[in-house]
PDB file of C-alpha atoms in Angstrom:
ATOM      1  CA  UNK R   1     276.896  13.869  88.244  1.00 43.00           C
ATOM      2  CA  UNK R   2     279.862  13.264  86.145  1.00 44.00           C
ATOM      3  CA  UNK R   3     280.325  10.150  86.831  1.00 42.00           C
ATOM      4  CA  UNK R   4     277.042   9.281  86.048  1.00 38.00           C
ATOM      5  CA  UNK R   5     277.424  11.224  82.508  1.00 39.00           C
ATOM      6  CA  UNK R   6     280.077   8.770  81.977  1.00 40.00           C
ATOM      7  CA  UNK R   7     278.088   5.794  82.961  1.00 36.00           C
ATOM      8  CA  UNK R   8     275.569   6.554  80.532  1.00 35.00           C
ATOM      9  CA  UNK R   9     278.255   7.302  78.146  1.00 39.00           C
ATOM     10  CA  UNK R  10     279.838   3.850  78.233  1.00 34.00           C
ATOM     11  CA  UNK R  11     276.355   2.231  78.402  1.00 33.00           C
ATOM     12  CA  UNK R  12     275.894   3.668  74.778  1.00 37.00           C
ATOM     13  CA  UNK R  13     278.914   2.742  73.434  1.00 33.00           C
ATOM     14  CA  UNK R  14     278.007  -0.811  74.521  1.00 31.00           C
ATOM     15  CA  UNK R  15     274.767  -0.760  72.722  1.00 31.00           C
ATOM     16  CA  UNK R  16     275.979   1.460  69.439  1.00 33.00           C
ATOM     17  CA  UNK R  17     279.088  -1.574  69.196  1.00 31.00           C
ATOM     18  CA  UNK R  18     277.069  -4.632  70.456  1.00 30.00           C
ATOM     19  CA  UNK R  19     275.548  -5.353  66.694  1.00 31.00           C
ATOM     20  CA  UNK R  20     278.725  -5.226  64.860  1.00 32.00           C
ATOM     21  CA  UNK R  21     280.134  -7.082  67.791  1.00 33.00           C
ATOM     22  CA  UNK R  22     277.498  -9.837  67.566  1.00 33.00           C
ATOM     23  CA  UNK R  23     278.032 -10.108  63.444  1.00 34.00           C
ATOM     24  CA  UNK R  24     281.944 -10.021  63.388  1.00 36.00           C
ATOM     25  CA  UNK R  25     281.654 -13.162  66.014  1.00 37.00           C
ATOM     26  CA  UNK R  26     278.846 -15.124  63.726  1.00 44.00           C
ATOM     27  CA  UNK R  27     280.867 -14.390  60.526  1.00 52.00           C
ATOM     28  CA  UNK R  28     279.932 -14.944  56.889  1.00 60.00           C
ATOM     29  CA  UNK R  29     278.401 -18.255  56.725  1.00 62.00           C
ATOM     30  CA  UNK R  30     277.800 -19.182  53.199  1.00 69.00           C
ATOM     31  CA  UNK R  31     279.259 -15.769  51.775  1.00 74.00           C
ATOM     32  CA  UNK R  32     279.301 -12.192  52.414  1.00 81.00           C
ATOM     33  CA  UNK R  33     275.658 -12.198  50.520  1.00 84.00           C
ATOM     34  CA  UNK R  34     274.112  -8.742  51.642  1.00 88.00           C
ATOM     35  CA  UNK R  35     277.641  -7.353  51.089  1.00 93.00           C
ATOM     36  CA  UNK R  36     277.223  -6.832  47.543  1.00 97.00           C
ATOM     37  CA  UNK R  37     280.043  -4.516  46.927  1.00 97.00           C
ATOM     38  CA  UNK R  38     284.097  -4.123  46.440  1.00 97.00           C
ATOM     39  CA  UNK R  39     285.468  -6.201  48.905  1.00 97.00           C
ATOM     40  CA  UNK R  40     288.773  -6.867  50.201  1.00 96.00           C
ATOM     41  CA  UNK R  41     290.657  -9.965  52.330  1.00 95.00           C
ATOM     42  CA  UNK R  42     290.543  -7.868  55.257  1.00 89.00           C
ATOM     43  CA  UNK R  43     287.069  -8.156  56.208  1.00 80.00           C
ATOM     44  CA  UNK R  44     287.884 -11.603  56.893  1.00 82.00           C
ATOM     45  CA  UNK R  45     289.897 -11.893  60.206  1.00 86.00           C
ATOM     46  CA  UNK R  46     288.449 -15.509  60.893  1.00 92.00           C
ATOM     47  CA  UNK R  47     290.225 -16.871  57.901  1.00 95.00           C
ATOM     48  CA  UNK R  48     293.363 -18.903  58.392  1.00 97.00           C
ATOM     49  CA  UNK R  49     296.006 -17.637  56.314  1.00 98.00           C
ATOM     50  CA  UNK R  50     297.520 -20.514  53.421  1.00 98.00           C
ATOM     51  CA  UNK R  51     301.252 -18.835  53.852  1.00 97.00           C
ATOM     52  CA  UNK R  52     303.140 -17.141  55.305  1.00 98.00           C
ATOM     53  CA  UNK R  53     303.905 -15.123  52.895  1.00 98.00           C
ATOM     54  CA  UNK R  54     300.830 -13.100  52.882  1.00 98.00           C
ATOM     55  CA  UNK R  55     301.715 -11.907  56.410  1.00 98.00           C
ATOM     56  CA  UNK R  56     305.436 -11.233  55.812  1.00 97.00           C
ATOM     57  CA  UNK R  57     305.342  -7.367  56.878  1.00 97.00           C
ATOM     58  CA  UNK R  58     303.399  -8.755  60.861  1.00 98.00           C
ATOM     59  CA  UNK R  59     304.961  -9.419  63.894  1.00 98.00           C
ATOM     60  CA  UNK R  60     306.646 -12.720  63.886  1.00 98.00           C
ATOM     61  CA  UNK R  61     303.885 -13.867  66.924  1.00 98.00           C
ATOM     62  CA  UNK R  62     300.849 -12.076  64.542  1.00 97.00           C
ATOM     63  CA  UNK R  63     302.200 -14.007  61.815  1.00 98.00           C
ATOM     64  CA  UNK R  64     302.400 -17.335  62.930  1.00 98.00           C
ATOM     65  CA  UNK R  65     299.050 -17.036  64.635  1.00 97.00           C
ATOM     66  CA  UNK R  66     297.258 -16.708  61.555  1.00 97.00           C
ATOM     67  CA  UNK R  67     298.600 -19.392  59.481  1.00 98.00           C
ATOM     68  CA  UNK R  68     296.720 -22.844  58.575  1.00 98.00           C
ATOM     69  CA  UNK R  69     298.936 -24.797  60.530  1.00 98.00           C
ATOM     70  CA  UNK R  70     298.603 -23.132  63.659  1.00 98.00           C
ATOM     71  CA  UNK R  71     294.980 -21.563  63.461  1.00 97.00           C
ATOM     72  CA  UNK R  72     293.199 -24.531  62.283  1.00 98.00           C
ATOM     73  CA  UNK R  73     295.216 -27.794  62.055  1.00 98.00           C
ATOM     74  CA  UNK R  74     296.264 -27.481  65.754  1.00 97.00           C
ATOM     75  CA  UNK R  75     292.608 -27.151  67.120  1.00 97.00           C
ATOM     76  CA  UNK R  76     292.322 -30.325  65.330  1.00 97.00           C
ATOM     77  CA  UNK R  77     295.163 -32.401  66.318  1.00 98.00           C
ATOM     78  CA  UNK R  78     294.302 -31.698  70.341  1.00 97.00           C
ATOM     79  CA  UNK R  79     290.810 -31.920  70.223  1.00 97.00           C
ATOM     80  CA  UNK R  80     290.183 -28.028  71.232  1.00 96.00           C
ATOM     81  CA  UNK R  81     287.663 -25.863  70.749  1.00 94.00           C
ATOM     82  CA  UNK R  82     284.774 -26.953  68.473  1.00 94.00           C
ATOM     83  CA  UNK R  83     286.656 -29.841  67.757  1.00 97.00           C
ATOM     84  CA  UNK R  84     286.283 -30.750  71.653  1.00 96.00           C
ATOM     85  CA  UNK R  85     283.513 -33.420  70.942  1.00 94.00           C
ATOM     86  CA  UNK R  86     284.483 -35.014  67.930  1.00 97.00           C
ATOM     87  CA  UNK R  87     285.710 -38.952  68.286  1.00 97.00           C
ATOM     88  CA  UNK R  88     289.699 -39.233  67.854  1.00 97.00           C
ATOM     89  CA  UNK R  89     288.965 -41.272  64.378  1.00 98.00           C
ATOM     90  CA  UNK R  90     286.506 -38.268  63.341  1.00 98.00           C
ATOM     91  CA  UNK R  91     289.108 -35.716  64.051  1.00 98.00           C
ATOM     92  CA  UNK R  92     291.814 -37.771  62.002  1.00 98.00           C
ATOM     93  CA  UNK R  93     289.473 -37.860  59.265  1.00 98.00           C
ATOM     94  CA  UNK R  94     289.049 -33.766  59.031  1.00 98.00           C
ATOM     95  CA  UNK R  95     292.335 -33.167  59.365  1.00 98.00           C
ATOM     96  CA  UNK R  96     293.207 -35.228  56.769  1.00 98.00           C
ATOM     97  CA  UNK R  97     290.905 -34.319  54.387  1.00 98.00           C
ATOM     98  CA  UNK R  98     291.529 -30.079  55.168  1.00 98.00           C
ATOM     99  CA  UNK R  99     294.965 -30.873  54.472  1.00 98.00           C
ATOM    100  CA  UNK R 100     294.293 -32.473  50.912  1.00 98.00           C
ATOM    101  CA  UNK R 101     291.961 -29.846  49.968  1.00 98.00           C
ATOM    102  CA  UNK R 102     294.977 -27.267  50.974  1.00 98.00           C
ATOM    103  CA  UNK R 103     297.318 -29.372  48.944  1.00 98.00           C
ATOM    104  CA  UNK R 104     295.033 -29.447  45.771  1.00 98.00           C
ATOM    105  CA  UNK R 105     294.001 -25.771  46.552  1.00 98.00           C
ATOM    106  CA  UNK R 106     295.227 -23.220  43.835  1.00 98.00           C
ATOM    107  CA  UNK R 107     294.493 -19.775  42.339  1.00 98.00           C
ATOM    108  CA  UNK R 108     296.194 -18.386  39.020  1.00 98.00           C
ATOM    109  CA  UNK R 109     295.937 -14.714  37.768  1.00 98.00           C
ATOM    110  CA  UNK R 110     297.003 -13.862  33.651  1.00 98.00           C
ATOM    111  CA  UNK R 111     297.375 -10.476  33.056  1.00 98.00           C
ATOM    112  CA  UNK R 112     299.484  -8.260  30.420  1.00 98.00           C
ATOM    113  CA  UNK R 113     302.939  -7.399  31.464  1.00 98.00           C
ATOM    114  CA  UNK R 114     302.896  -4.037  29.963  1.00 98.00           C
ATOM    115  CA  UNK R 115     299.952  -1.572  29.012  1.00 98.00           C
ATOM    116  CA  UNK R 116     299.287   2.205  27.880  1.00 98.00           C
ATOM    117  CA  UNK R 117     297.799   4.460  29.776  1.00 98.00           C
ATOM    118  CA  UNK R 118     294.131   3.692  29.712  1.00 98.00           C
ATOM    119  CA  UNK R 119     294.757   1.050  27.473  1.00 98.00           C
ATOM    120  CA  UNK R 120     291.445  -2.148  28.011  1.00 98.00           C
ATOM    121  CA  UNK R 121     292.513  -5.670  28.524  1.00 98.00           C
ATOM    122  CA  UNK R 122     291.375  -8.035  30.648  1.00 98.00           C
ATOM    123  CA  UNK R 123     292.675 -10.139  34.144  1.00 98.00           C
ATOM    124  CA  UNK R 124     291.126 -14.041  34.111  1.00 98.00           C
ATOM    125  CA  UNK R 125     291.465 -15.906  37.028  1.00 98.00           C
ATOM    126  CA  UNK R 126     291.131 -19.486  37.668  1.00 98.00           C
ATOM    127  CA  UNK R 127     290.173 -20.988  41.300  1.00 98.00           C
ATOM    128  CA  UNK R 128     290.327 -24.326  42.430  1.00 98.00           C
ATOM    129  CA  UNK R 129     288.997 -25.483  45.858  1.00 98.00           C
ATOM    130  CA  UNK R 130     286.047 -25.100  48.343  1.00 98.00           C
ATOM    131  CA  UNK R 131     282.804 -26.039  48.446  1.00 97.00           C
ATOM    132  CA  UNK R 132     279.586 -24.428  48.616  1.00 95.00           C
ATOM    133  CA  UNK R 133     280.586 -20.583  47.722  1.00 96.00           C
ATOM    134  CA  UNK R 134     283.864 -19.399  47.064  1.00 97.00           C
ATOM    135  CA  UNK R 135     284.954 -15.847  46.718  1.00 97.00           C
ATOM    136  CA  UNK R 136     287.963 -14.161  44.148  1.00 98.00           C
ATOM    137  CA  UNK R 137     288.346 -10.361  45.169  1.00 98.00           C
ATOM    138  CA  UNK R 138     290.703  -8.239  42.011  1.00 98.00           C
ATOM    139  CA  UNK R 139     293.366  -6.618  44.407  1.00 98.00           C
ATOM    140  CA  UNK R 140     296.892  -4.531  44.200  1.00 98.00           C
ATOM    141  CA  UNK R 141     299.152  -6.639  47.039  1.00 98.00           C
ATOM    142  CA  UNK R 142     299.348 -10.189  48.154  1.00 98.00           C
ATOM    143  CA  UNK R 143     299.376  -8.715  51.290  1.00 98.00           C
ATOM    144  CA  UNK R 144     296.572 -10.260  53.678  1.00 98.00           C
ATOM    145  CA  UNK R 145     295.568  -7.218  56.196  1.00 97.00           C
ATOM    146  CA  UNK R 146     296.355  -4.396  53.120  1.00 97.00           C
ATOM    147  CA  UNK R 147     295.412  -5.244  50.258  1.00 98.00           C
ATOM    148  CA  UNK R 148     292.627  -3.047  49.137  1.00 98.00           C
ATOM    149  CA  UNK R 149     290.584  -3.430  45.889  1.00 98.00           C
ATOM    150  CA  UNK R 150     292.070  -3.152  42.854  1.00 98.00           C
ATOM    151  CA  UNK R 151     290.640   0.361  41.457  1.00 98.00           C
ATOM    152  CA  UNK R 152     292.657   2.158  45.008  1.00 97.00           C
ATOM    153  CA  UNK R 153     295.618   2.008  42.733  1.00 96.00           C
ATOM    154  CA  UNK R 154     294.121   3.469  39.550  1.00 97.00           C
ATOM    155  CA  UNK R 155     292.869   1.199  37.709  1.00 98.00           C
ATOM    156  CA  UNK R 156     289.088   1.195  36.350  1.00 98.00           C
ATOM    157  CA  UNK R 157     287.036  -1.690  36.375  1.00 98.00           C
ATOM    158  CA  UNK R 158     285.034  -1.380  33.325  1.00 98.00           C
ATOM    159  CA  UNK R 159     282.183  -4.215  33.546  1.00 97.00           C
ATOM    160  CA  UNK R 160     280.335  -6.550  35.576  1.00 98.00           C
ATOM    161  CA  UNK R 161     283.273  -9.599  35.929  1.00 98.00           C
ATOM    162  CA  UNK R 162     282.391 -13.049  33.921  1.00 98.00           C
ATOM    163  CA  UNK R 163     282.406 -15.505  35.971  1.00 98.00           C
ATOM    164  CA  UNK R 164     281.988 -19.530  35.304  1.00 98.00           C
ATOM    165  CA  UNK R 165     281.333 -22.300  38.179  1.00 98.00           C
ATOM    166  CA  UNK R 166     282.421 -25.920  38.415  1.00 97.00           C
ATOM    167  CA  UNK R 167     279.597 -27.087  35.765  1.00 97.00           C
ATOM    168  CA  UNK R 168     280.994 -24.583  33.011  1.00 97.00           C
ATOM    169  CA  UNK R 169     278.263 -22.488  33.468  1.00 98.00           C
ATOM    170  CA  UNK R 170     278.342 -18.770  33.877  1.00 98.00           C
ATOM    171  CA  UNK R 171     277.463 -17.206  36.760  1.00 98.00           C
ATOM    172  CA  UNK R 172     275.794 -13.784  37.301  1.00 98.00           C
ATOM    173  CA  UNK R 173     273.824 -14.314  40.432  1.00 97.00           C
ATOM    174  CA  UNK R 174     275.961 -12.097  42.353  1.00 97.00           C
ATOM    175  CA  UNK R 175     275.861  -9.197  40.693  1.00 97.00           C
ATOM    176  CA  UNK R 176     272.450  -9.857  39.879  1.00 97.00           C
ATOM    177  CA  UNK R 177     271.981  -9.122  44.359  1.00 97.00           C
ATOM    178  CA  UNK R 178     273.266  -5.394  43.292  1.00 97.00           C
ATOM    179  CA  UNK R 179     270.361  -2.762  44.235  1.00 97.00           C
ATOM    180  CA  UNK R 180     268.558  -1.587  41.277  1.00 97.00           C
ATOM    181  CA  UNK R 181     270.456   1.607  39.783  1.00 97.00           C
ATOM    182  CA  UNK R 182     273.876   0.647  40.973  1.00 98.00           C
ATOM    183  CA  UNK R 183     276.818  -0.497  38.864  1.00 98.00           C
ATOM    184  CA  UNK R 184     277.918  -4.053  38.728  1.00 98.00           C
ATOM    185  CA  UNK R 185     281.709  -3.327  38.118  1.00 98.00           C
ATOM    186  CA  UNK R 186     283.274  -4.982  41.227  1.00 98.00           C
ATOM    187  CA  UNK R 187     286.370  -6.120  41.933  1.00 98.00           C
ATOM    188  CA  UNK R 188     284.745  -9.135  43.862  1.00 98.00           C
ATOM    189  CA  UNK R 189     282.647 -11.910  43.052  1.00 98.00           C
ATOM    190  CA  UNK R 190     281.195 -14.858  44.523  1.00 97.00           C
ATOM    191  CA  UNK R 191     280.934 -18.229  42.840  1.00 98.00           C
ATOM    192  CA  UNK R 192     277.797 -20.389  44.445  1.00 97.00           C
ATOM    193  CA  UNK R 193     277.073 -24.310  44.132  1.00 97.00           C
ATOM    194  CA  UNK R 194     280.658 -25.223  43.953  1.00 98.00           C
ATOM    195  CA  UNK R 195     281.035 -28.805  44.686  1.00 98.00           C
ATOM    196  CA  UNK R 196     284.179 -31.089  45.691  1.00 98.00           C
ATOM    197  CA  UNK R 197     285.028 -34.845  45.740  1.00 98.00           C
ATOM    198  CA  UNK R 198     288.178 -35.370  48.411  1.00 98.00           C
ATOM    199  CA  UNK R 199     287.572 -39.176  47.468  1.00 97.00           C
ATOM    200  CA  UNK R 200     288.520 -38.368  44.098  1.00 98.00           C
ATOM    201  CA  UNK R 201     290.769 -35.654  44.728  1.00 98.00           C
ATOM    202  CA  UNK R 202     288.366 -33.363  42.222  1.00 98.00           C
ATOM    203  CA  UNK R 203     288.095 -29.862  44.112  1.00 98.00           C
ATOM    204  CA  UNK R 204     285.533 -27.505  42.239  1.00 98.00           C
ATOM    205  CA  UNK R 205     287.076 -25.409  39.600  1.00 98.00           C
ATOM    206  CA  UNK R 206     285.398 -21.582  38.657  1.00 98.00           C
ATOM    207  CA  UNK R 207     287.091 -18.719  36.145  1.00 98.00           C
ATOM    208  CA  UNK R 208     286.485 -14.967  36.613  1.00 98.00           C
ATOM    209  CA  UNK R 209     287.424 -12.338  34.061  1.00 98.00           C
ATOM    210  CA  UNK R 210     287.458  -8.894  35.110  1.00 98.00           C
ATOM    211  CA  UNK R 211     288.117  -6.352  31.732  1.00 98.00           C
ATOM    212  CA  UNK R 212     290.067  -3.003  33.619  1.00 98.00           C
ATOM    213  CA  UNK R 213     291.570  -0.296  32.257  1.00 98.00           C
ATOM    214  CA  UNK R 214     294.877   0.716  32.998  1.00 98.00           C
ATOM    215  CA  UNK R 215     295.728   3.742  35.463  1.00 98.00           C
ATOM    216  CA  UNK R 216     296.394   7.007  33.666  1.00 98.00           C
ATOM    217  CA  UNK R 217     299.550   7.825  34.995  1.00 98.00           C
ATOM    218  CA  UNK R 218     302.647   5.870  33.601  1.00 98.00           C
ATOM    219  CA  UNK R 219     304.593   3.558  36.621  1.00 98.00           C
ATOM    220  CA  UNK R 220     304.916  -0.159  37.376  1.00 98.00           C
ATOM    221  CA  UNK R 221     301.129  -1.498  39.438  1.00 98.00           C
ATOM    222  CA  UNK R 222     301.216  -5.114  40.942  1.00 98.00           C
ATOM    223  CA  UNK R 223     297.573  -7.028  40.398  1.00 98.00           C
ATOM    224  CA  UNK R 224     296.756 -10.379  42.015  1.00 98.00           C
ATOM    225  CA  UNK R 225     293.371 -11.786  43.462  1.00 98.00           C
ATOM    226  CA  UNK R 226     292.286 -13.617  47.060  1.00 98.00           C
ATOM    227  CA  UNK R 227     290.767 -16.709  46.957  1.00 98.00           C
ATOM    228  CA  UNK R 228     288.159 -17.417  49.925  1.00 97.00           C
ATOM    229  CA  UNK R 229     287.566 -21.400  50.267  1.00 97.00           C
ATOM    230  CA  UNK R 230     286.140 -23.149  53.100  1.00 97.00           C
ATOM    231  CA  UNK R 231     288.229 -26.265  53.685  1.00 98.00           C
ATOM    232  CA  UNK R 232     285.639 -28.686  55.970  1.00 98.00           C
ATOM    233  CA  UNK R 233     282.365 -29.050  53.947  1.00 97.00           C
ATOM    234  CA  UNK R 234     283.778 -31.216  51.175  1.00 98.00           C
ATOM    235  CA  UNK R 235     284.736 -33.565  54.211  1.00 98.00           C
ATOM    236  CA  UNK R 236     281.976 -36.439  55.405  1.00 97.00           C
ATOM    237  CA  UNK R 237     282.383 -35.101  58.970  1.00 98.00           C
ATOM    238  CA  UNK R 238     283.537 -31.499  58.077  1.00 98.00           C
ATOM    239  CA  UNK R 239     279.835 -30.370  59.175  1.00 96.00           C
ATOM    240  CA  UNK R 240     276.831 -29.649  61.921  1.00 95.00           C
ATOM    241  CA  UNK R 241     273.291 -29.226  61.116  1.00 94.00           C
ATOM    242  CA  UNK R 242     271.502 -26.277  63.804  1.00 92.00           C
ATOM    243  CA  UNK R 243     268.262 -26.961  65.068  1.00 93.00           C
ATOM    244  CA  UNK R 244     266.803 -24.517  62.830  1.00 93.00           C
ATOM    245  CA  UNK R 245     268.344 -26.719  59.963  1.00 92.00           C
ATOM    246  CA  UNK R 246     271.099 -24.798  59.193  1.00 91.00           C
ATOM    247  CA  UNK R 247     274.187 -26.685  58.119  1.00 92.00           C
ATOM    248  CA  UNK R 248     277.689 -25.046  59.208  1.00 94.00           C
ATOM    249  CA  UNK R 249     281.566 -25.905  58.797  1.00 96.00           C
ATOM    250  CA  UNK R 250     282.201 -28.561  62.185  1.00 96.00           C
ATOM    251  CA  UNK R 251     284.544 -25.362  63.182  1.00 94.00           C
ATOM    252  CA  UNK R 252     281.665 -23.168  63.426  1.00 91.00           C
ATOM    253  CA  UNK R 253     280.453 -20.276  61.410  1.00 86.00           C
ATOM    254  CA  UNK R 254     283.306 -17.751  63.152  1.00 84.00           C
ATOM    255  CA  UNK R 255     285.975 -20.420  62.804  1.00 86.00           C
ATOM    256  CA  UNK R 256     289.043 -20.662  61.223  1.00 95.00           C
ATOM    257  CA  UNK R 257     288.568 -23.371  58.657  1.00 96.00           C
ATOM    258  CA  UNK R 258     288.224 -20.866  55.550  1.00 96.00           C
ATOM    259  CA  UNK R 259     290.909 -20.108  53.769  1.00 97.00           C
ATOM    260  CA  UNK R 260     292.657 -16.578  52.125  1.00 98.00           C
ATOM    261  CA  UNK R 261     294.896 -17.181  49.558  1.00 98.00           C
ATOM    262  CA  UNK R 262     296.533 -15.039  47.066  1.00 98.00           C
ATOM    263  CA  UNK R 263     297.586 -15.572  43.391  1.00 98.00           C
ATOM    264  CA  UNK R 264     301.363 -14.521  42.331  1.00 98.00           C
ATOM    265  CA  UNK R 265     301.328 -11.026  41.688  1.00 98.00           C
ATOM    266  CA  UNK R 266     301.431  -9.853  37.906  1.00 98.00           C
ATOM    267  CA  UNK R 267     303.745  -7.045  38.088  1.00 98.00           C
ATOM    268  CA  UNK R 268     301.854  -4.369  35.243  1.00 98.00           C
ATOM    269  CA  UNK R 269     304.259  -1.447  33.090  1.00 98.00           C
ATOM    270  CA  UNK R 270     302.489   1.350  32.183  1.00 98.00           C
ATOM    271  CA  UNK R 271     304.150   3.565  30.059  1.00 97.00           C
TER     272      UNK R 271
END
């Protein structure tokens, strides 16, 4: 009888795990859209990592297998994986253009240097690279699996963030997906209809500017910002088209071809 109690026991735990399981395989094609909240880099364990750097406090073996070089590139270089198919001249062509949109990649926080206690003022930060949707999350560390939104440290996010696309636009469709009632100061934002040209080395550009005010209590706070870029749609063979129509990264929608990268860290005196 017991062990049929635990039979029935690990049967449920199958079932209870099995749609989380099924969604953290599919990942976030197009966007974390019907997450709508404060997000952080960790909910992104697909992602190849652009340095090292962001992983300096794994394992040396955890480290290196997150990286862009080793997570991505490689799968293209021996034909692996989703990559399996693709002609030799195909594959050549995708892993050179990932590479230049790494190279051109960049993200840039401004923040003040020193604040009072409570005192308003406002982060801007400027993205370039991706295509499609891109997302900029307002963090405390550069630190890929513990970083954790910005306000976890004491600081207050007072508005909605601005936020302005490749055409110059702004943007407000994202907080717009809020539910009815609920505040619109996040730390995260996505920007949508981003568009690239590898041929002319023009990667989409987008601005975000959060105003925050500074924790109460007096100390030194670090603030920087993760940038989420795919790196294969900008490429002529960087994609697949479903049956059903849908049109994914050629590395598949769990795949490591997006990217996490972090801007320096602004290191913030309150006092």
């Amino acid at each position: 009888m017991d062990r049929v109690k635990r039979l029935i026991g690990i049967v449920g735990l199958v079932v209870l795990l099995e749609p989380s399981v099924g969604a953290g395989v599919y990942g976030y094609v197009g966007g974390p859209l019907r997450n709508v909240t404060d997000l952080a880099p960790t909910c992104a364990g697909c992602h190849s990592s652009f340095s090292k750097e962001q992983l300096r406090n794994e394992p040396e073996a955890v480290a290196n297998s997150q990286v862009k070089e080793n997570k991505h590139y490689k799968a293209l270089e021996d034909g692996t994986g989703p990559y399996e198919k693709m002609s030799p001249a195909d594959r050549q062509k995708l892993l050179a253009d990932v590479k230049l949109m790494d190279e051109l990649a960049s993200i840039v926080l401004n923040a003040p240097t020193s604040l009072k206690p409570g005192q308003e003022a406002q982060v801007t930060v400027t993205v370039k690279g991706g295509h499609g949707v891109v997302g900029v999350f307002l963090v405390d560390t550069d630190l890929r699996f513990q970083a954790r939104p910005l306000q976890g440290d004491g600081w207050v996010i007072v508005a909605a963030p601005k936020v302005w696309g490749g055409d110059g636009n702004e943007q407000t469709k994202w907080v717009d997906s809020r539910a009815p009632g609920l505040r619109k100061n996040l730390n995260s934002t996505v920007i949508f209809d981003q568009k690239s040209d590898l041929a002319a080395k023009k990667l989409a550009e987008g601005k975000v500017v959060w105003t925050v005010k500074a924790p109460q209590e007096p100390g030194t706070y670090s603030i920087t910002a993760a940038f989420h870029f795919g790196s294969e749609r900008a490429s002529s063979v960087g994609t697949v088209t479903t049956p059903t129509g849908q049109v994914l990264p050629r590395g598949g929608p769990g795949g490591p071809s997006a990217r996490i990268m972090f801007a320096k860290p602004v290191t913030v005196t309150v006092r």
